[in-house]
Tab-separated table of C-alpha atoms in Angstrom:
chain	number	residue	atom	x	y	z
A	10	UNK	CA	-61.746	73.278	-50.312
A	11	UNK	CA	-61.441	71.862	-53.787
A	12	UNK	CA	-64.073	71.713	-56.429
A	13	UNK	CA	-64.210	70.412	-59.972
A	14	UNK	CA	-64.612	73.395	-62.281
A	15	UNK	CA	-66.081	73.185	-65.769
A	16	UNK	CA	-65.596	75.979	-68.306
A	17	UNK	CA	-68.046	75.830	-71.203
A	18	UNK	CA	-68.787	77.905	-74.262
A	19	UNK	CA	-71.735	76.699	-76.268
A	20	UNK	CA	-75.227	77.555	-77.324
A	21	UNK	CA	-76.942	77.048	-73.984
A	22	UNK	CA	-80.030	75.670	-75.655
A	23	UNK	CA	-78.189	72.732	-77.168
A	24	UNK	CA	-75.169	72.006	-74.976
A	25	UNK	CA	-75.442	73.459	-71.468
A	26	UNK	CA	-77.368	70.596	-69.899
A	27	UNK	CA	-75.046	67.846	-71.061
A	28	UNK	CA	-72.114	69.357	-69.179
A	29	UNK	CA	-73.572	68.946	-65.708
A	30	UNK	CA	-71.883	66.164	-63.743
A	31	UNK	CA	-73.806	66.542	-60.475
A	32	UNK	CA	-74.379	69.257	-57.930
A	33	UNK	CA	-72.608	67.986	-54.900
A	34	UNK	CA	-69.486	68.683	-52.979
A	35	UNK	CA	-66.577	66.427	-52.082
A	36	UNK	CA	-66.770	64.300	-48.945
A	37	UNK	CA	-65.562	66.068	-45.787
A	38	UNK	CA	-62.791	63.618	-44.972
A	39	UNK	CA	-60.903	64.175	-48.209
A	40	UNK	CA	-57.537	65.953	-48.198
A	41	UNK	CA	-57.359	69.603	-49.165
A	42	UNK	CA	-54.590	71.450	-50.961
A	43	UNK	CA	-54.469	74.410	-53.305
A	44	UNK	CA	-54.373	73.424	-56.972
A	45	UNK	CA	-54.813	76.102	-59.588
A	46	UNK	CA	-56.044	75.772	-63.140
A	47	UNK	CA	-54.015	73.937	-65.749
A	48	UNK	CA	-52.164	76.449	-67.988
A	49	UNK	CA	-52.508	74.052	-70.911
A	50	UNK	CA	-56.279	73.954	-70.623
A	51	UNK	CA	-56.552	77.684	-70.018
A	52	UNK	CA	-54.368	78.584	-72.991
A	53	UNK	CA	-56.189	76.163	-75.271
A	54	UNK	CA	-59.532	77.600	-74.256
A	55	UNK	CA	-58.287	81.163	-74.824
A	56	UNK	CA	-57.070	80.392	-78.314
A	57	UNK	CA	-58.662	82.596	-80.972
A	58	UNK	CA	-59.019	79.523	-83.159
A	59	UNK	CA	-60.902	77.464	-80.580
A	60	UNK	CA	-63.809	79.672	-79.556
A	61	UNK	CA	-65.752	82.792	-80.453
A	62	UNK	CA	-66.122	85.714	-78.083
A	63	UNK	CA	-68.995	85.269	-75.615
A	64	UNK	CA	-72.398	86.722	-76.504
A	65	UNK	CA	-75.825	86.697	-74.888
A	66	UNK	CA	-76.767	83.640	-76.958
A	67	UNK	CA	-73.369	81.978	-76.611
A	68	UNK	CA	-72.326	82.436	-72.967
A	69	UNK	CA	-69.118	81.170	-71.424
A	70	UNK	CA	-70.077	79.226	-68.322
A	71	UNK	CA	-68.076	78.389	-65.217
A	72	UNK	CA	-69.605	75.500	-63.231
A	73	UNK	CA	-68.314	74.855	-59.719
A	74	UNK	CA	-68.776	71.456	-58.099
A	75	UNK	CA	-68.655	69.954	-61.577
A	76	UNK	CA	-67.999	66.302	-60.695
A	77	UNK	CA	-70.558	65.747	-57.981
A	78	UNK	CA	-69.587	64.233	-54.616
A	79	UNK	CA	-65.865	63.898	-55.168
A	80	UNK	CA	-62.519	63.128	-53.689
A	81	UNK	CA	-59.297	64.595	-55.014
A	82	UNK	CA	-58.782	62.272	-57.948
A	83	UNK	CA	-58.229	62.344	-61.669
A	84	UNK	CA	-61.525	62.763	-63.529
A	85	UNK	CA	-62.516	60.090	-66.070
A	86	UNK	CA	-61.498	60.647	-69.717
A	87	UNK	CA	-64.976	61.717	-70.823
A	88	UNK	CA	-64.768	64.708	-68.485
A	89	UNK	CA	-61.623	66.026	-70.193
A	90	UNK	CA	-63.067	65.323	-73.648
A	91	UNK	CA	-66.254	67.301	-72.979
A	92	UNK	CA	-64.460	70.581	-72.299
A	93	UNK	CA	-61.907	72.338	-70.077
A	94	UNK	CA	-61.707	71.088	-66.498
A	95	UNK	CA	-59.585	72.370	-63.628
A	96	UNK	CA	-59.422	71.946	-59.870
A	97	UNK	CA	-60.102	75.140	-57.957
A	98	UNK	CA	-60.861	76.241	-54.429
A	99	UNK	CA	-64.205	77.969	-53.884
A	100	UNK	CA	-62.705	79.560	-50.768
A	101	UNK	CA	-59.875	81.094	-52.833
A	102	UNK	CA	-61.345	84.266	-54.311
A	103	UNK	CA	-58.174	85.218	-56.169
A	104	UNK	CA	-58.027	81.875	-58.002
A	105	UNK	CA	-61.714	82.060	-58.939
A	106	UNK	CA	-61.208	85.597	-60.211
A	107	UNK	CA	-58.322	84.470	-62.419
A	108	UNK	CA	-60.464	81.708	-63.905
A	109	UNK	CA	-63.258	84.153	-64.674
A	110	UNK	CA	-60.974	86.752	-66.240
A	111	UNK	CA	-58.704	84.366	-68.170
A	112	UNK	CA	-61.658	82.460	-69.617
A	113	UNK	CA	-63.921	85.456	-70.274
A	114	UNK	CA	-66.712	83.907	-68.209
A	115	UNK	CA	-70.200	85.432	-68.486
A	116	UNK	CA	-72.341	82.925	-66.504
A	117	UNK	CA	-71.388	81.303	-63.210
A	118	UNK	CA	-73.249	78.176	-62.031
A	119	UNK	CA	-72.313	77.501	-58.417
A	120	UNK	CA	-72.998	73.930	-57.272
A	121	UNK	CA	-70.301	73.447	-54.624
A	122	UNK	CA	-71.961	72.536	-51.311
A	123	UNK	CA	-72.079	69.908	-48.602
A	124	UNK	CA	-75.456	68.146	-48.529
A	125	UNK	CA	-77.861	67.652	-45.645
A	126	UNK	CA	-76.597	64.519	-43.861
A	127	UNK	CA	-72.903	65.156	-44.566
A	128	UNK	CA	-73.324	68.754	-43.455
A	129	UNK	CA	-74.785	67.743	-40.094
A	130	UNK	CA	-71.723	65.556	-39.500
A	131	UNK	CA	-69.363	68.500	-40.106
A	132	UNK	CA	-71.082	71.805	-39.450
A	133	UNK	CA	-67.900	73.889	-39.436
A	134	UNK	CA	-66.811	72.648	-42.855
A	135	UNK	CA	-70.331	73.021	-44.211
A	136	UNK	CA	-70.431	76.611	-42.991
A	137	UNK	CA	-67.179	77.372	-44.812
A	138	UNK	CA	-68.114	75.787	-48.111
A	139	UNK	CA	-71.816	76.604	-48.238
A	140	UNK	CA	-71.652	80.160	-46.874
A	141	UNK	CA	-68.119	81.521	-47.334
A	142	UNK	CA	-67.929	79.933	-50.780
A	143	UNK	CA	-71.269	81.526	-51.646
A	144	UNK	CA	-70.029	84.961	-50.555
A	145	UNK	CA	-67.024	84.553	-52.827
A	146	UNK	CA	-69.126	83.824	-55.910
A	147	UNK	CA	-71.602	86.603	-55.067
A	148	UNK	CA	-68.771	89.145	-54.863
A	149	UNK	CA	-67.127	87.731	-57.969
A	150	UNK	CA	-70.375	87.812	-59.968
A	151	UNK	CA	-71.034	91.406	-58.930
A	152	UNK	CA	-67.492	92.581	-59.686
A	153	UNK	CA	-67.402	90.798	-63.064
A	154	UNK	CA	-71.029	91.465	-64.131
A	155	UNK	CA	-71.858	87.748	-64.339
A	156	UNK	CA	-75.222	86.040	-64.482
A	157	UNK	CA	-75.138	83.878	-61.341
A	158	UNK	CA	-77.080	80.698	-60.691
A	159	UNK	CA	-77.037	79.116	-57.225
A	160	UNK	CA	-79.358	76.149	-56.623
A	161	UNK	CA	-81.461	75.947	-53.516
A	162	UNK	CA	-83.237	72.868	-52.253
A	163	UNK	CA	-86.198	71.162	-50.694
A	164	UNK	CA	-84.059	71.388	-47.548
A	165	UNK	CA	-84.570	75.168	-47.374
A	166	UNK	CA	-87.953	74.503	-45.760
A	167	UNK	CA	-88.538	73.477	-42.157
A	168	UNK	CA	-91.150	71.831	-39.925
A	169	UNK	CA	-93.186	75.064	-39.636
A	170	UNK	CA	-93.361	75.510	-43.425
A	171	UNK	CA	-96.483	74.597	-45.411
A	172	UNK	CA	-95.817	71.041	-46.617
A	173	UNK	CA	-98.497	70.111	-49.138
A	174	UNK	CA	-97.766	72.069	-51.202
A	175	UNK	CA	-94.912	74.384	-50.203
A	176	UNK	CA	-95.241	77.737	-52.026
A	177	UNK	CA	-92.387	79.910	-53.223
A	178	UNK	CA	-92.865	82.447	-50.437
A	179	UNK	CA	-93.586	81.177	-46.936
A	180	UNK	CA	-92.038	80.579	-43.516
A	181	UNK	CA	-88.933	78.394	-44.006
A	182	UNK	CA	-86.877	77.949	-40.804
A	183	UNK	CA	-84.854	74.819	-41.765
A	184	UNK	CA	-83.128	72.791	-39.048
A	185	UNK	CA	-80.006	71.657	-40.907
A	186	UNK	CA	-76.910	73.716	-41.665
A	187	UNK	CA	-77.449	72.777	-45.321
A	188	UNK	CA	-80.948	74.255	-45.298
A	189	UNK	CA	-79.896	77.321	-43.321
A	190	UNK	CA	-77.064	78.007	-45.780
A	191	UNK	CA	-79.470	77.699	-48.720
A	192	UNK	CA	-81.968	80.147	-47.221
A	193	UNK	CA	-79.001	82.455	-46.589
A	194	UNK	CA	-78.048	82.096	-50.260
A	195	UNK	CA	-81.572	82.836	-51.471
A	196	UNK	CA	-81.798	86.006	-49.376
A	197	UNK	CA	-78.267	87.236	-50.119
A	198	UNK	CA	-78.820	86.751	-53.851
A	199	UNK	CA	-82.113	88.614	-53.731
A	200	UNK	CA	-80.468	91.409	-51.725
A	201	UNK	CA	-77.602	91.724	-54.229
A	202	UNK	CA	-80.148	91.833	-57.048
A	203	UNK	CA	-82.250	94.605	-55.528
A	204	UNK	CA	-79.346	96.681	-54.161
A	205	UNK	CA	-76.759	96.279	-56.919
A	206	UNK	CA	-78.640	94.854	-59.908
A	207	UNK	CA	-76.889	91.467	-59.867
A	208	UNK	CA	-78.579	88.994	-62.215
A	209	UNK	CA	-78.990	86.332	-59.508
A	210	UNK	CA	-81.140	83.268	-60.236
A	211	UNK	CA	-82.032	80.356	-57.978
A	212	UNK	CA	-84.159	77.221	-58.286
A	213	UNK	CA	-85.242	75.087	-55.358
A	214	UNK	CA	-84.493	71.559	-56.543
A	215	UNK	CA	-86.428	68.583	-55.225
A	216	UNK	CA	-84.593	65.281	-54.772
A	217	UNK	CA	-82.697	64.827	-58.068
A	218	UNK	CA	-82.368	61.282	-59.417
A	219	UNK	CA	-79.540	60.374	-61.800
A	220	UNK	CA	-77.812	57.208	-62.969
A	221	UNK	CA	-74.567	59.113	-63.581
A	222	UNK	CA	-73.430	59.672	-59.995
A	223	UNK	CA	-73.460	57.568	-56.858
A	224	UNK	CA	-75.483	58.673	-53.810
A	225	UNK	CA	-73.472	61.055	-51.663
A	226	UNK	CA	-74.893	62.379	-48.417
A	227	UNK	CA	-78.414	63.550	-49.225
A	228	UNK	CA	-81.627	62.607	-47.439
A	229	UNK	CA	-83.332	61.731	-50.743
A	230	UNK	CA	-80.440	59.525	-51.946
A	231	UNK	CA	-82.359	56.321	-51.209
A	232	UNK	CA	-84.231	57.056	-54.438
A	233	UNK	CA	-80.960	56.564	-56.346
A	234	UNK	CA	-79.514	53.726	-54.258
A	235	UNK	CA	-82.627	51.577	-54.648
A	236	UNK	CA	-82.022	51.273	-58.401
A	237	UNK	CA	-78.404	50.200	-57.938
A	238	UNK	CA	-79.445	47.676	-55.297
A	239	UNK	CA	-82.284	46.347	-57.444
A	240	UNK	CA	-79.848	45.502	-60.243
A	241	UNK	CA	-76.934	44.336	-58.086
A	242	UNK	CA	-78.210	42.402	-55.044
A	243	UNK	CA	-81.972	42.455	-55.461
A	244	UNK	CA	-82.336	43.831	-51.928
A	245	UNK	CA	-82.584	47.403	-50.669
A	246	UNK	CA	-82.703	48.496	-47.038
A	247	UNK	CA	-84.349	51.904	-46.912
A	248	UNK	CA	-83.400	54.426	-44.218
A	249	UNK	CA	-86.810	56.161	-44.437
A	250	UNK	CA	-90.289	54.923	-43.524
A	251	UNK	CA	-92.187	53.411	-46.459
A	252	UNK	CA	-94.780	56.241	-46.392
A	253	UNK	CA	-92.299	59.158	-46.460
A	254	UNK	CA	-93.434	61.274	-49.401
A	255	UNK	CA	-90.968	63.774	-50.891
A	256	UNK	CA	-90.698	65.803	-54.119
A	257	UNK	CA	-88.415	64.195	-56.716
A	258	UNK	CA	-87.162	64.944	-60.223
A	259	UNK	CA	-85.291	63.160	-63.023
A	260	UNK	CA	-81.877	64.656	-63.762
A	261	UNK	CA	-82.952	65.400	-67.338
A	262	UNK	CA	-85.781	67.627	-66.142
A	263	UNK	CA	-83.425	69.260	-63.640
A	264	UNK	CA	-80.902	70.130	-66.352
A	265	UNK	CA	-83.573	71.415	-68.706
A	266	UNK	CA	-85.218	73.546	-66.008
A	267	UNK	CA	-81.863	75.141	-65.209
A	268	UNK	CA	-81.095	75.895	-68.852
A	269	UNK	CA	-84.542	77.320	-69.560
A	270	UNK	CA	-84.438	79.438	-66.411
A	271	UNK	CA	-80.976	80.795	-67.194
A	272	UNK	CA	-82.097	81.698	-70.718
A	273	UNK	CA	-85.302	83.430	-69.612
A	274	UNK	CA	-85.268	87.215	-70.071
A	275	UNK	CA	-85.079	89.109	-66.784
A	276	UNK	CA	-88.299	90.934	-67.587
A	277	UNK	CA	-90.203	87.628	-67.294
A	278	UNK	CA	-88.999	86.889	-63.770
A	279	UNK	CA	-91.204	88.029	-60.902
A	280	UNK	CA	-88.997	86.202	-58.378
A	281	UNK	CA	-85.313	85.446	-57.944
A	282	UNK	CA	-85.943	82.014	-56.377
A	283	UNK	CA	-88.506	79.544	-57.747
A	284	UNK	CA	-89.728	76.093	-56.778
A	285	UNK	CA	-89.645	73.528	-59.584
A	286	UNK	CA	-91.636	70.311	-59.359
A	287	UNK	CA	-92.030	67.081	-61.275
A	288	UNK	CA	-93.386	64.278	-59.047
A	289	UNK	CA	-93.703	63.230	-55.416
A	290	UNK	CA	-93.469	59.629	-54.261
A	291	UNK	CA	-92.768	57.433	-51.249
A	292	UNK	CA	-90.179	54.646	-50.935
A	293	UNK	CA	-93.006	52.143	-51.113
A	294	UNK	CA	-94.360	53.643	-54.342
A	295	UNK	CA	-91.013	53.692	-56.156
A	296	UNK	CA	-90.300	50.131	-54.964
A	297	UNK	CA	-93.654	48.973	-56.330
A	298	UNK	CA	-92.921	50.572	-59.697
A	299	UNK	CA	-89.465	48.939	-59.862
A	300	UNK	CA	-91.013	45.559	-59.003
A	301	UNK	CA	-93.103	45.801	-62.168
A	302	UNK	CA	-89.774	45.376	-64.008
A	303	UNK	CA	-87.871	43.357	-61.383
A	304	UNK	CA	-90.389	41.332	-59.348
A	305	UNK	CA	-87.598	39.762	-57.251
A	306	UNK	CA	-86.672	43.099	-55.593
A	307	UNK	CA	-87.017	42.910	-51.824
A	308	UNK	CA	-87.202	46.123	-49.794
A	309	UNK	CA	-86.876	46.329	-46.027
A	310	UNK	CA	-87.171	49.430	-43.875
A	311	UNK	CA	-84.817	50.520	-41.108
A	312	UNK	CA	-85.490	54.248	-40.554
A	313	UNK	CA	-82.434	56.280	-39.618
A	314	UNK	CA	-83.401	58.852	-36.951
A	315	UNK	CA	-81.320	61.659	-38.453
A	316	UNK	CA	-82.508	61.214	-42.036
A	317	UNK	CA	-86.112	60.546	-41.019
A	318	UNK	CA	-86.263	63.676	-38.874
A	319	UNK	CA	-84.882	65.726	-41.758
A	320	UNK	CA	-87.344	64.208	-44.242
A	321	UNK	CA	-90.288	64.816	-41.913
A	322	UNK	CA	-89.437	68.533	-41.832
A	323	UNK	CA	-89.477	68.873	-45.626
A	324	UNK	CA	-92.384	69.519	-48.027
A	325	UNK	CA	-94.462	66.691	-49.412
A	326	UNK	CA	-94.996	68.592	-52.661
A	327	UNK	CA	-93.742	71.788	-54.292
A	328	UNK	CA	-96.039	74.476	-55.683
A	329	UNK	CA	-94.248	75.554	-58.863
A	330	UNK	CA	-97.092	77.561	-60.401
A	331	UNK	CA	-94.966	80.739	-60.549
A	332	UNK	CA	-92.247	79.002	-62.569
A	333	UNK	CA	-94.881	77.606	-64.919
A	334	UNK	CA	-96.467	81.020	-65.372
A	335	UNK	CA	-93.343	83.209	-65.592
A	336	UNK	CA	-90.956	81.212	-67.780
A	337	UNK	CA	-92.953	78.214	-69.004
A	338	UNK	CA	-91.557	75.434	-66.803
A	339	UNK	CA	-93.093	71.991	-67.361
A	340	UNK	CA	-91.672	68.604	-66.369
A	341	UNK	CA	-91.555	65.640	-68.760
A	342	UNK	CA	-90.697	62.652	-66.501
A	343	UNK	CA	-93.282	60.994	-64.277
A	344	UNK	CA	-92.607	58.053	-61.975
A	345	UNK	CA	-93.074	55.409	-64.684
A	346	UNK	CA	-90.701	57.156	-67.090
A	347	UNK	CA	-88.147	57.772	-64.360
A	348	UNK	CA	-88.064	54.126	-63.262
A	349	UNK	CA	-87.766	52.810	-66.818
A	350	UNK	CA	-84.933	55.197	-67.651
A	351	UNK	CA	-82.999	54.579	-64.420
A	352	UNK	CA	-83.181	50.793	-64.726
A	353	UNK	CA	-82.146	50.912	-68.368
A	354	UNK	CA	-79.253	53.299	-67.741
A	355	UNK	CA	-77.854	51.465	-64.716
A	356	UNK	CA	-78.266	48.079	-66.422
A	357	UNK	CA	-76.232	49.360	-69.378
A	358	UNK	CA	-73.529	50.801	-67.125
A	359	UNK	CA	-73.183	47.572	-65.148
A	360	UNK	CA	-73.054	45.336	-68.210
A	361	UNK	CA	-70.558	47.618	-69.959
A	362	UNK	CA	-68.385	47.472	-66.829
A	363	UNK	CA	-68.632	43.671	-66.685
A	364	UNK	CA	-70.544	43.730	-63.402
A	365	UNK	CA	-73.197	41.123	-62.548
A	366	UNK	CA	-76.846	42.080	-62.904
A	367	UNK	CA	-79.454	40.693	-60.540
């Protein structure tokens, strides 16, 4: 399966976050064929004139799944301008190994995965990408002495988990292949850390809200779609009940949490997998906040049985006290700030593209 790969070499404190283009995998119906890295990009990135050797403070970072939910298509110009980009197959260990060696990679950020709803529609493909792909990057990180980050998710919890709040360590037992694969990843990473010393790091993300990518197969994606609908048609039909409360986070906080966690010294980490939290809201609450800016927004509710069942098995809130204590995590966006930023960003994108605004 193909994945957009980003290769970055920067001070992580100043540049790492801006190079994330989403954490999602391509749609399952897209064609698949083996495409290796571009020699031009690889040779330019290996040039002695273009980059210093990697150091602890200046890591070289390989990001899989770099374009979000994607088909096999040419990335937009800004992607090429922001740094080297190649197509690669997360199921092709040899190709991944070549990318790591040829680009002197020191950190690997592995985002390639099929999300909850898409995964339930194609369990076999999800198993390949989410589990076999994970095994490839675990082996690669161990063999190449990489610092490895693999995100987990709210979906790693299940109906028997504590829901309000969900702690870092508890019964999980998810009921989606997406959640099962993430629990598998958490445990395999922890095992590799304790048995072999792999520097494995994992954050359980809540629903992540961004104006930069379109919704793509997640149960929390209504919280992105509602902003697009508010500014395009003025009407949003929500596939969850109005009182369905779930943990959410602005993409800016998500990026910053990942950077700060990756930079944290190992001696500060008491866990290998942490919850991170920012806010929790319901569809009704986010709609009400948007209506303060756009009073004409109309929201109707038509719960989808699959998505609603998944949402009802997930936590209402995350307990992220360990992340706050161990490496100083603290969110900056609340619901008001999130809504203002999303409306402003999507309004600007639509007007710049010549699209009508409701």
